């Protein structure tokens, strides 16, 4: 595969995975984006990072965007290139808002943008490669497709393949609020808090709520509170984010369809009034200034690639 272009820009959204009961399966894209610009050069790697994560992410071959770019070029059978990458990141890192999935999807789309034939790295290939990086598709799929997404993996001809579909949305289903603490929690740590096995009753409970959530989102948003109940992962992760889970309990007791966003420690309220939620946060948390509360609309569009 030939490289035909040398400058590519990509915009990729934040995502919130799980949505309560849909552990590793449901997710949605949020209107909070990272902007990336790539110039393919004759050699070397230069990364100029601005915004979230600047100063803490690697700036060479280890940068996640660069690793994903390289993987994408290899997949397409294209030669490797030198990299001058500029990132303007708005997605906070380590907060459960899909920053690493966004970086992975962005790197793969930057690779696509360089190719003479973008079909060599189509959406299905990007989903497979991003899922292999992440271990699960529930952030990568909405980052790629936009909107609310159900993703899963299935065995196909002896290999695991990720699949994803957009969910229908009632026009009043979502008015998302993101509650963002100053603290971070690494996904691998949060996953380490989960038990190996779950009681049959809890699995059945979550299956009913995940199915109900698909219905509530499409048809009847009045069911969102019940439909976002979870018994499989949020309480189990409380030791890693005690304040987030306490806030989750109070918000839900007061009738707000709140969930832990991804592996946490941020929260997502699917339909919420900012002033009301801010009042509850002031009641629960020790240091109100440590939490930011923002209305962040659903983003209908997935990641976008522009070739100059
Ligand atoms: N479903 C994943 C988890 C999302 O909760 O661990 C984190 O990326």
mmCIF file of C-alpha atoms and ligand atoms in Angstrom:
data_model
loop_
_atom_site.group_PDB
_atom_site.id
_atom_site.type_symbol
_atom_site.label_atom_id
_atom_site.label_comp_id
_atom_site.label_asym_id
_atom_site.label_seq_id
_atom_site.Cartn_x
_atom_site.Cartn_y
_atom_site.Cartn_z
ATOM 1 C CA UNK A 1 0.000 0.000 0.000
ATOM 2 C CA UNK A 2 1.306 3.404 -1.037
ATOM 3 C CA UNK A 3 1.424 6.492 1.218
ATOM 4 C CA UNK A 4 -0.192 9.279 -0.762
ATOM 5 C CA UNK A 5 -0.713 12.106 1.724
ATOM 6 C CA UNK A 6 1.609 13.756 4.208
ATOM 7 C CA UNK A 7 -0.729 15.888 6.337
ATOM 8 C CA UNK A 8 -3.765 14.546 8.161
ATOM 9 C CA UNK A 9 -5.991 15.965 10.870
ATOM 10 C CA UNK A 10 -8.237 13.908 13.124
ATOM 11 C CA UNK A 11 -10.875 14.841 15.671
ATOM 12 C CA UNK A 12 -11.911 12.126 18.115
ATOM 13 C CA UNK A 13 -14.501 12.301 20.921
ATOM 14 C CA UNK A 14 -14.497 11.362 24.577
ATOM 15 C CA UNK A 15 -16.646 8.372 25.445
ATOM 16 C CA UNK A 16 -18.423 7.020 28.471
ATOM 17 C CA UNK A 17 -18.539 3.222 28.670
ATOM 18 C CA UNK A 18 -20.776 0.793 30.588
ATOM 19 C CA UNK A 19 -23.719 3.199 31.207
ATOM 20 C CA UNK A 20 -24.428 1.271 34.421
ATOM 21 C CA UNK A 21 -25.538 -2.264 33.589
ATOM 22 C CA UNK A 22 -23.870 -2.609 30.175
ATOM 23 C CA UNK A 23 -20.402 -3.512 31.450
ATOM 24 C CA UNK A 24 -17.905 -3.742 28.546
ATOM 25 C CA UNK A 25 -20.804 -3.406 26.077
ATOM 26 C CA UNK A 26 -22.653 -0.082 26.109
ATOM 27 C CA UNK A 27 -21.135 3.336 25.569
ATOM 28 C CA UNK A 28 -21.721 6.762 24.112
ATOM 29 C CA UNK A 29 -19.706 9.552 22.533
ATOM 30 C CA UNK A 30 -19.524 12.967 24.185
ATOM 31 C CA UNK A 31 -19.000 16.352 22.607
ATOM 32 C CA UNK A 32 -15.533 16.796 24.060
ATOM 33 C CA UNK A 33 -12.803 16.172 21.512
ATOM 34 C CA UNK A 34 -9.078 15.750 21.047
ATOM 35 C CA UNK A 35 -7.640 17.407 17.907
ATOM 36 C CA UNK A 36 -4.587 15.868 16.280
ATOM 37 C CA UNK A 37 -2.449 16.897 13.317
ATOM 38 C CA UNK A 38 0.078 14.613 11.730
ATOM 39 C CA UNK A 39 2.810 15.464 9.312
ATOM 40 C CA UNK A 40 4.542 12.421 7.828
ATOM 41 C CA UNK A 41 8.277 13.133 7.627
ATOM 42 C CA UNK A 42 11.336 11.261 6.394
ATOM 43 C CA UNK A 43 12.369 10.077 9.855
ATOM 44 C CA UNK A 44 12.163 10.407 13.642
ATOM 45 C CA UNK A 45 9.298 11.065 16.006
ATOM 46 C CA UNK A 46 8.348 14.459 17.378
ATOM 47 C CA UNK A 47 5.242 14.918 19.519
ATOM 48 C CA UNK A 48 3.985 18.325 20.593
ATOM 49 C CA UNK A 49 1.314 17.772 23.217
ATOM 50 C CA UNK A 50 -0.982 20.532 24.481
ATOM 51 C CA UNK A 51 -3.834 20.367 26.947
ATOM 52 C CA UNK A 52 -4.810 17.292 28.967
ATOM 53 C CA UNK A 53 -1.936 14.882 29.560
ATOM 54 C CA UNK A 54 0.726 17.277 28.232
ATOM 55 C CA UNK A 55 3.919 16.750 30.189
ATOM 56 C CA UNK A 56 2.943 13.289 31.404
ATOM 57 C CA UNK A 57 2.520 11.333 28.158
ATOM 58 C CA UNK A 58 5.569 9.963 26.330
ATOM 59 C CA UNK A 59 6.690 12.043 23.346
ATOM 60 C CA UNK A 60 8.402 9.365 21.232
ATOM 61 C CA UNK A 61 7.576 5.931 19.801
ATOM 62 C CA UNK A 62 5.828 5.020 23.086
ATOM 63 C CA UNK A 63 3.124 7.662 22.594
ATOM 64 C CA UNK A 64 -0.133 5.752 22.215
ATOM 65 C CA UNK A 65 -1.158 7.662 19.083
ATOM 66 C CA UNK A 66 2.189 6.850 17.454
ATOM 67 C CA UNK A 67 1.908 3.165 18.414
ATOM 68 C CA UNK A 68 -1.592 2.968 16.952
ATOM 69 C CA UNK A 69 -0.482 4.831 13.807
ATOM 70 C CA UNK A 70 2.318 2.295 13.313
ATOM 71 C CA UNK A 71 -0.056 -0.614 13.858
ATOM 72 C CA UNK A 72 -2.493 0.852 11.321
ATOM 73 C CA UNK A 73 0.214 1.316 8.676
ATOM 74 C CA UNK A 74 1.420 -2.255 9.221
ATOM 75 C CA UNK A 75 -2.123 -3.567 8.907
ATOM 76 C CA UNK A 76 -2.561 -1.758 5.585
ATOM 77 C CA UNK A 77 0.808 -3.021 4.336
ATOM 78 C CA UNK A 78 2.111 0.555 4.079
ATOM 79 C CA UNK A 79 5.675 1.647 4.875
ATOM 80 C CA UNK A 80 6.386 3.365 8.203
ATOM 81 C CA UNK A 81 6.934 7.124 8.200
ATOM 82 C CA UNK A 82 8.629 9.746 10.326
ATOM 83 C CA UNK A 83 6.156 11.497 12.600
ATOM 84 C CA UNK A 84 5.553 15.109 13.531
ATOM 85 C CA UNK A 85 2.430 15.008 15.675
ATOM 86 C CA UNK A 86 0.619 17.864 17.376
ATOM 87 C CA UNK A 87 -2.126 16.987 19.862
ATOM 88 C CA UNK A 88 -4.579 19.381 21.474
ATOM 89 C CA UNK A 89 -6.234 17.226 24.076
ATOM 90 C CA UNK A 90 -9.432 18.069 25.876
ATOM 91 C CA UNK A 91 -10.313 14.586 27.123
ATOM 92 C CA UNK A 92 -9.057 14.241 30.714
ATOM 93 C CA UNK A 93 -6.757 11.266 31.311
ATOM 94 C CA UNK A 94 -7.405 8.493 33.838
ATOM 95 C CA UNK A 95 -10.979 9.609 34.558
ATOM 96 C CA UNK A 96 -13.095 7.026 32.704
ATOM 97 C CA UNK A 97 -13.747 9.198 29.647
ATOM 98 C CA UNK A 98 -12.036 7.030 27.062
ATOM 99 C CA UNK A 99 -8.846 9.051 26.548
ATOM 100 C CA UNK A 100 -6.785 5.976 25.642
ATOM 101 C CA UNK A 101 -9.417 4.614 23.249
ATOM 102 C CA UNK A 102 -9.570 8.078 21.670
ATOM 103 C CA UNK A 103 -5.786 8.100 21.237
ATOM 104 C CA UNK A 104 -5.859 4.630 19.703
ATOM 105 C CA UNK A 105 -8.688 5.426 17.291
ATOM 106 C CA UNK A 106 -6.988 8.714 16.406
ATOM 107 C CA UNK A 107 -3.684 6.990 15.587
ATOM 108 C CA UNK A 108 -5.458 4.461 13.375
ATOM 109 C CA UNK A 109 -7.406 7.171 11.529
ATOM 110 C CA UNK A 110 -4.229 9.212 11.049
ATOM 111 C CA UNK A 111 -2.737 6.109 9.422
ATOM 112 C CA UNK A 112 -5.818 5.789 7.210
ATOM 113 C CA UNK A 113 -5.495 9.412 6.155
ATOM 114 C CA UNK A 114 -1.968 8.839 4.828
ATOM 115 C CA UNK A 115 -2.969 5.926 2.589
ATOM 116 C CA UNK A 116 -3.539 6.023 -1.147
ATOM 117 C CA UNK A 117 -6.541 3.745 -0.538
ATOM 118 C CA UNK A 118 -8.293 4.447 2.810
ATOM 119 C CA UNK A 119 -10.379 1.292 2.352
ATOM 120 C CA UNK A 120 -7.268 -0.678 3.361
ATOM 121 C CA UNK A 121 -7.992 0.517 6.912
ATOM 122 C CA UNK A 122 -11.787 0.693 7.011
ATOM 123 C CA UNK A 123 -13.977 1.158 10.102
ATOM 124 C CA UNK A 124 -14.155 -2.583 10.730
ATOM 125 C CA UNK A 125 -10.349 -2.873 10.681
ATOM 126 C CA UNK A 126 -10.042 0.147 12.994
ATOM 127 C CA UNK A 127 -12.532 -1.400 15.421
ATOM 128 C CA UNK A 128 -10.643 -4.721 15.454
ATOM 129 C CA UNK A 129 -7.255 -3.086 15.953
ATOM 130 C CA UNK A 130 -8.505 -0.624 18.591
ATOM 131 C CA UNK A 131 -10.212 -3.453 20.479
ATOM 132 C CA UNK A 132 -6.973 -5.444 20.440
ATOM 133 C CA UNK A 133 -5.172 -2.422 21.965
ATOM 134 C CA UNK A 134 -7.864 -1.768 24.574
ATOM 135 C CA UNK A 135 -8.994 -5.305 25.411
ATOM 136 C CA UNK A 136 -12.673 -4.332 25.027
ATOM 137 C CA UNK A 137 -14.563 -2.312 22.402
ATOM 138 C CA UNK A 138 -16.942 -0.256 24.570
ATOM 139 C CA UNK A 139 -14.943 3.011 24.338
ATOM 140 C CA UNK A 140 -13.373 2.515 20.909
ATOM 141 C CA UNK A 141 -16.719 1.747 19.216
ATOM 142 C CA UNK A 142 -18.508 4.994 20.214
ATOM 143 C CA UNK A 143 -15.308 6.985 19.599
ATOM 144 C CA UNK A 144 -15.374 5.638 16.056
ATOM 145 C CA UNK A 145 -19.110 5.651 15.355
ATOM 146 C CA UNK A 146 -20.478 8.475 17.530
ATOM 147 C CA UNK A 147 -23.871 8.372 19.268
ATOM 148 C CA UNK A 148 -24.832 5.593 21.665
ATOM 149 C CA UNK A 149 -23.362 2.226 20.764
ATOM 150 C CA UNK A 150 -23.710 -1.429 21.711
ATOM 151 C CA UNK A 151 -20.522 -3.378 21.092
ATOM 152 C CA UNK A 152 -19.613 -7.017 21.629
ATOM 153 C CA UNK A 153 -17.086 -9.633 20.561
ATOM 154 C CA UNK A 154 -17.930 -12.896 18.846
ATOM 155 C CA UNK A 155 -16.021 -15.910 17.601
ATOM 156 C CA UNK A 156 -15.770 -15.824 13.842
ATOM 157 C CA UNK A 157 -13.746 -18.400 11.878
ATOM 158 C CA UNK A 158 -11.611 -19.209 14.887
ATOM 159 C CA UNK A 159 -10.894 -15.629 15.943
ATOM 160 C CA UNK A 160 -12.562 -13.093 18.255
ATOM 161 C CA UNK A 161 -14.063 -10.221 16.333
ATOM 162 C CA UNK A 162 -15.505 -6.991 17.718
ATOM 163 C CA UNK A 163 -18.857 -5.822 16.407
ATOM 164 C CA UNK A 164 -20.786 -2.623 17.099
ATOM 165 C CA UNK A 165 -24.150 -1.082 16.274
ATOM 166 C CA UNK A 166 -25.554 2.384 16.935
ATOM 167 C CA UNK A 167 -28.585 2.479 19.219
ATOM 168 C CA UNK A 168 -31.765 4.363 18.402
ATOM 169 C CA UNK A 169 -32.287 7.355 20.697
ATOM 170 C CA UNK A 170 -35.479 9.056 21.825
ATOM 171 C CA UNK A 171 -34.962 12.791 21.275
ATOM 172 C CA UNK A 172 -35.335 13.460 25.028
ATOM 173 C CA UNK A 173 -33.378 10.453 26.283
ATOM 174 C CA UNK A 174 -30.127 12.212 27.022
ATOM 175 C CA UNK A 175 -29.054 15.457 28.645
ATOM 176 C CA UNK A 176 -25.658 14.283 29.887
ATOM 177 C CA UNK A 177 -23.761 15.767 32.784
ATOM 178 C CA UNK A 178 -20.197 14.747 33.492
ATOM 179 C CA UNK A 179 -18.926 14.927 37.090
ATOM 180 C CA UNK A 180 -15.167 15.010 36.995
ATOM 181 C CA UNK A 181 -13.015 14.605 40.117
ATOM 182 C CA UNK A 182 -9.414 15.703 40.375
ATOM 183 C CA UNK A 183 -8.358 12.151 41.242
ATOM 184 C CA UNK A 184 -7.562 9.496 38.651
ATOM 185 C CA UNK A 185 -7.959 5.725 38.564
ATOM 186 C CA UNK A 186 -6.170 3.504 36.064
ATOM 187 C CA UNK A 187 -8.464 1.101 34.224
ATOM 188 C CA UNK A 188 -6.266 -1.916 35.025
ATOM 189 C CA UNK A 189 -6.515 -1.078 38.740
ATOM 190 C CA UNK A 190 -10.277 -0.681 38.524
ATOM 191 C CA UNK A 191 -10.551 -4.008 36.688
ATOM 192 C CA UNK A 192 -8.383 -5.614 39.367
ATOM 193 C CA UNK A 193 -11.085 -4.796 41.943
ATOM 194 C CA UNK A 194 -13.680 -6.959 40.201
ATOM 195 C CA UNK A 195 -14.371 -10.502 41.428
ATOM 196 C CA UNK A 196 -13.599 -13.442 39.115
ATOM 197 C CA UNK A 197 -17.134 -14.784 39.492
ATOM 198 C CA UNK A 198 -20.538 -13.190 40.038
ATOM 199 C CA UNK A 199 -23.722 -14.618 41.544
ATOM 200 C CA UNK A 200 -26.225 -15.882 38.977
ATOM 201 C CA UNK A 201 -28.892 -13.552 40.366
ATOM 202 C CA UNK A 202 -26.703 -10.492 39.825
ATOM 203 C CA UNK A 203 -25.913 -11.541 36.240
ATOM 204 C CA UNK A 204 -29.637 -11.993 35.560
ATOM 205 C CA UNK A 205 -30.382 -8.612 37.180
ATOM 206 C CA UNK A 206 -27.868 -6.825 34.951
ATOM 207 C CA UNK A 207 -29.087 -8.610 31.811
ATOM 208 C CA UNK A 208 -32.610 -7.296 32.462
ATOM 209 C CA UNK A 209 -31.381 -3.760 33.173
ATOM 210 C CA UNK A 210 -29.087 -3.617 30.120
ATOM 211 C CA UNK A 211 -31.951 -4.726 27.884
ATOM 212 C CA UNK A 212 -34.271 -2.226 29.590
ATOM 213 C CA UNK A 213 -31.709 0.528 29.052
ATOM 214 C CA UNK A 214 -31.778 -0.030 25.286
ATOM 215 C CA UNK A 215 -35.583 0.345 25.449
ATOM 216 C CA UNK A 216 -35.434 3.393 27.754
ATOM 217 C CA UNK A 217 -32.955 5.173 25.477
ATOM 218 C CA UNK A 218 -35.004 4.523 22.355
ATOM 219 C CA UNK A 219 -38.566 4.751 23.579
ATOM 220 C CA UNK A 220 -39.193 5.648 27.195
ATOM 221 C CA UNK A 221 -36.639 7.848 29.017
ATOM 222 C CA UNK A 222 -38.849 7.772 32.158
ATOM 223 C CA UNK A 223 -37.366 4.294 32.771
ATOM 224 C CA UNK A 224 -33.752 5.509 32.812
ATOM 225 C CA UNK A 225 -33.315 5.368 36.597
ATOM 226 C CA UNK A 226 -34.331 1.701 36.841
ATOM 227 C CA UNK A 227 -32.594 0.914 33.572
ATOM 228 C CA UNK A 228 -29.218 2.156 34.830
ATOM 229 C CA UNK A 229 -29.149 -0.089 37.927
ATOM 230 C CA UNK A 230 -26.030 -2.243 38.149
ATOM 231 C CA UNK A 231 -24.846 -5.065 40.407
ATOM 232 C CA UNK A 232 -21.703 -6.155 38.596
ATOM 233 C CA UNK A 233 -19.022 -3.500 38.840
ATOM 234 C CA UNK A 234 -19.758 -0.070 40.374
ATOM 235 C CA UNK A 235 -20.052 -0.957 44.100
ATOM 236 C CA UNK A 236 -17.241 -3.509 43.671
ATOM 237 C CA UNK A 237 -14.928 -0.694 42.589
ATOM 238 C CA UNK A 238 -15.729 1.543 45.574
ATOM 239 C CA UNK A 239 -12.344 0.911 47.287
ATOM 240 C CA UNK A 240 -10.637 2.548 44.287
ATOM 241 C CA UNK A 241 -12.979 5.583 44.208
ATOM 242 C CA UNK A 242 -14.916 5.844 47.488
ATOM 243 C CA UNK A 243 -16.117 9.405 46.975
ATOM 244 C CA UNK A 244 -17.382 8.690 43.439
ATOM 245 C CA UNK A 245 -19.393 5.691 44.590
ATOM 246 C CA UNK A 246 -20.817 7.609 47.572
ATOM 247 C CA UNK A 247 -21.864 10.360 45.180
ATOM 248 C CA UNK A 248 -23.363 7.749 42.874
ATOM 249 C CA UNK A 249 -25.481 6.335 45.725
ATOM 250 C CA UNK A 250 -26.806 9.757 46.737
ATOM 251 C CA UNK A 251 -27.547 10.909 43.190
ATOM 252 C CA UNK A 252 -29.469 7.710 42.484
ATOM 253 C CA UNK A 253 -31.359 7.857 45.801
ATOM 254 C CA UNK A 254 -32.456 11.354 44.776
ATOM 255 C CA UNK A 255 -33.737 10.050 41.446
ATOM 256 C CA UNK A 256 -30.909 10.947 39.055
ATOM 257 C CA UNK A 257 -29.901 8.306 36.469
ATOM 258 C CA UNK A 258 -26.231 8.449 37.433
ATOM 259 C CA UNK A 259 -23.573 5.882 36.586
ATOM 260 C CA UNK A 260 -19.823 5.581 36.969
ATOM 261 C CA UNK A 261 -18.315 6.637 33.640
ATOM 262 C CA UNK A 262 -16.286 3.712 32.304
ATOM 263 C CA UNK A 263 -13.886 2.459 34.946
ATOM 264 C CA UNK A 264 -14.269 5.757 36.853
ATOM 265 C CA UNK A 265 -13.704 7.834 38.835
ATOM 266 C CA UNK A 266 -15.898 10.289 36.855
ATOM 267 C CA UNK A 267 -19.676 10.014 36.921
ATOM 268 C CA UNK A 268 -22.138 10.442 34.107
ATOM 269 C CA UNK A 269 -25.723 11.535 34.724
ATOM 270 C CA UNK A 270 -27.645 10.513 31.609
ATOM 271 C CA UNK A 271 -30.359 13.152 32.067
ATOM 272 C CA UNK A 272 -29.615 15.818 34.593
ATOM 273 C CA UNK A 273 -30.075 19.403 35.635
ATOM 274 C CA UNK A 274 -26.698 20.949 36.385
ATOM 275 C CA UNK A 275 -27.818 23.198 39.262
ATOM 276 C CA UNK A 276 -29.701 20.391 41.031
ATOM 277 C CA UNK A 277 -26.809 17.971 40.675
ATOM 278 C CA UNK A 278 -24.283 20.611 41.818
ATOM 279 C CA UNK A 279 -26.316 21.107 45.004
ATOM 280 C CA UNK A 280 -26.164 17.382 45.774
ATOM 281 C CA UNK A 281 -22.434 17.280 45.078
ATOM 282 C CA UNK A 282 -21.917 20.084 47.605
ATOM 283 C CA UNK A 283 -23.813 17.998 50.182
ATOM 284 C CA UNK A 284 -21.757 14.833 49.666
ATOM 285 C CA UNK A 285 -18.167 15.613 48.816
ATOM 286 C CA UNK A 286 -15.500 16.809 51.237
ATOM 287 C CA UNK A 287 -13.937 19.344 48.874
ATOM 288 C CA UNK A 288 -16.395 20.733 46.336
ATOM 289 C CA UNK A 289 -13.626 22.462 44.371
ATOM 290 C CA UNK A 290 -12.140 19.044 43.604
ATOM 291 C CA UNK A 291 -15.125 18.256 41.339
ATOM 292 C CA UNK A 292 -16.061 19.838 38.017
ATOM 293 C CA UNK A 293 -19.603 19.438 36.760
ATOM 294 C CA UNK A 294 -20.230 20.064 33.092
ATOM 295 C CA UNK A 295 -23.118 19.587 30.706
ATOM 296 C CA UNK A 296 -21.510 17.723 27.809
ATOM 297 C CA UNK A 297 -23.923 16.871 24.984
ATOM 298 C CA UNK A 298 -23.976 13.557 23.195
ATOM 299 C CA UNK A 299 -21.852 13.680 20.069
ATOM 300 C CA UNK A 300 -23.628 12.170 17.097
ATOM 301 C CA UNK A 301 -20.524 12.053 14.915
ATOM 302 C CA UNK A 302 -17.678 9.678 15.512
ATOM 303 C CA UNK A 303 -14.012 10.391 14.880
ATOM 304 C CA UNK A 304 -13.353 12.435 11.751
ATOM 305 C CA UNK A 305 -10.321 12.481 9.516
ATOM 306 C CA UNK A 306 -9.411 15.395 7.196
ATOM 307 C CA UNK A 307 -6.634 15.062 4.659
ATOM 308 C CA UNK A 308 -4.930 18.325 3.630
HETATM 309 N N1 LIG B 1 -15.734 -1.388 30.409
HETATM 310 C C1 LIG B 1 -14.457 -0.928 30.844
HETATM 311 C C2 LIG B 1 -14.365 -1.063 32.353
HETATM 312 C C3 LIG B 1 -14.295 0.494 30.448
HETATM 313 O O1 LIG B 1 -15.298 -0.670 33.037
HETATM 314 O O2 LIG B 1 -13.354 -1.583 32.844
HETATM 315 C C4 LIG B 1 -12.971 1.046 30.804
HETATM 316 O O3 LIG B 1 -12.268 1.425 29.688
#
